[in-house]
RNA sequence: GGGGUGGUAGUUAAGUCGGUUAUAACGCCGGCCUGUCACGCCGGAGGCCGCGGGUUCGAGUCCCGUCCACCCCGCCA
């Protein structure tokens, strides 16, 4: 008997409806469940699209029935049969619930060993087990649908960009090593022993060279590699929707990307709470939310209370203000009854945690009837000062106010964490809702822990033109960049900038970063040289496809939107990578591995 | 590099104050069953309690170390 093949398959397992009754069909898929009644066997047949119940009846053939009784979970089969009505036994649980297929012929393509864990949405094997048998985990409809949704989104993105005149161009993954930024994965060169490629952190330099090359509009679904500790939303290798456009300014890029996101989400039936996306400056984001990626699904902005604090009559606030502390308040609308003394104590412990920012304490006030406060410092506030604070924070009867005073960096971080924490506590974060915004005018530079000035974005970012003269001054910390981040639901899903195309400006920026002319030549000489041969002004963007995929699928972990993810220690539990390699290979590369404890 | 949570049958979990033969559900094996849909019923097999050391008459349980997974901080231009 010849095996059935794809051309014989008449329908997928989600296709059949009552209107198909009496047709003869051939289905192929995996045995998702088997219910054996001796004289009748029901099988849930699952393929990528869904599930159809097939039924083996003794009246048809005893041989067929006994074959059906040997079927086990995840056997791969084809069946030929007739679509019949399920009558009173119809179910709403599956899309094909009105019908079933009465089997006339069964082909078993392959049998499955007993499974290490059930292939079902409602059974949670440990992550370790799921990753070891990732091909089984991927059969679970929940994960499979994530991968399908991601594919549909990527497909939309490609179409959108191509229709907007973009060319999809690949750039090298094995690139020149440059220090700074993320730690690189290194690839040793056999032919040039002792030399290394780096795996690209991003296609940044190549896409700028493509602009010099006159490609005008480039995009790529590009893998990027960064040897930094993974997180819930971060993997060692990840994917960016990377694009660059000549003659474009920041609004051209933001409009393009915004259209891509709005329509891409819309194509999946997902709509944004805000359209168009608001733009706020980095400064305003820090002032209102204490961070550069605020979650705007809920309001609860921070209010800076420095001048109030200085004359508040509250000793700790007045002295904090004198010492140059930043004092911020946040007003929780209503739900006052949920802030019991115990809850407030827990919030106080929360803000004191080091990873939350390590505040010294948390001031709280409950706005009661007749415009009075109760709370930690209420007795110290005059009626006039109380009313002033109420006005500043727009608090009403039934609201609750929290105040933190500390070093600016601590206050921002603590109040950011507190705002998110309160939103989660009050169930204001619905992952079916989407709220996006642009954060613009990032600083050009920041100081790292060693006190060195480093780029916030990257060294090719164009400063705000009016700030160019400040680049080599003491106030370079105040220089703002033509850089923008796209933030959705508190996730930084992408960022970009206008690039420098003027050699003098580029030289000044390198100088501000403490990169000498010689070093600039050594690291980026090829780029600077390219820019001498006619470079168009250009700007670009890179969006994190994995994080976007998490948002569109509602996945909690980046692992749930990547077919073969790595663990938090960078291991691939399915293949066992990374592994030692054979001595011969190391010898060819001229590499000696040191013992681990050296 | 630092902090936290977890690891017991193929899987998911329970296991009290340190005490006799380590439980359950699902899966697996055998049997029964023609309307189930996570079918049901009867019976059975299945254990390096992550690994190594220590305390103790006695350790799944207490202590030390270590490995693995996850979460967080640092890090991620």
mmCIF file of N, CA and C in Angstrom, chain A residues 593-598:
data_model
loop_
_atom_site.group_PDB
_atom_site.id
_atom_site.type_symbol
_atom_site.label_atom_id
_atom_site.label_comp_id
_atom_site.label_asym_id
_atom_site.label_seq_id
_atom_site.Cartn_x
_atom_site.Cartn_y
_atom_site.Cartn_z
ATOM 1 N N UNK A 593 42.980 26.358 26.331
ATOM 2 C CA UNK A 593 41.974 26.693 27.334
ATOM 3 C C UNK A 593 42.607 26.615 28.710
ATOM 4 N N UNK A 594 42.473 27.703 29.477
ATOM 5 C CA UNK A 594 43.003 27.729 30.839
ATOM 6 C C UNK A 594 42.062 26.962 31.767
ATOM 7 N N UNK A 595 42.607 26.422 32.882
ATOM 8 C CA UNK A 595 41.712 25.807 33.871
ATOM 9 C C UNK A 595 40.709 26.843 34.387
ATOM 10 N N UNK A 596 39.533 26.361 34.815
ATOM 11 C CA UNK A 596 38.451 27.270 35.209
ATOM 12 C C UNK A 596 38.795 28.188 36.360
ATOM 13 N N UNK A 597 39.634 27.711 37.322
ATOM 14 C CA UNK A 597 39.813 28.520 38.538
ATOM 15 C C UNK A 597 40.951 29.520 38.416
ATOM 16 N N UNK A 598 41.497 29.701 37.222
ATOM 17 C CA UNK A 598 42.584 30.673 37.100
ATOM 18 C C UNK A 598 42.041 32.056 36.796
#
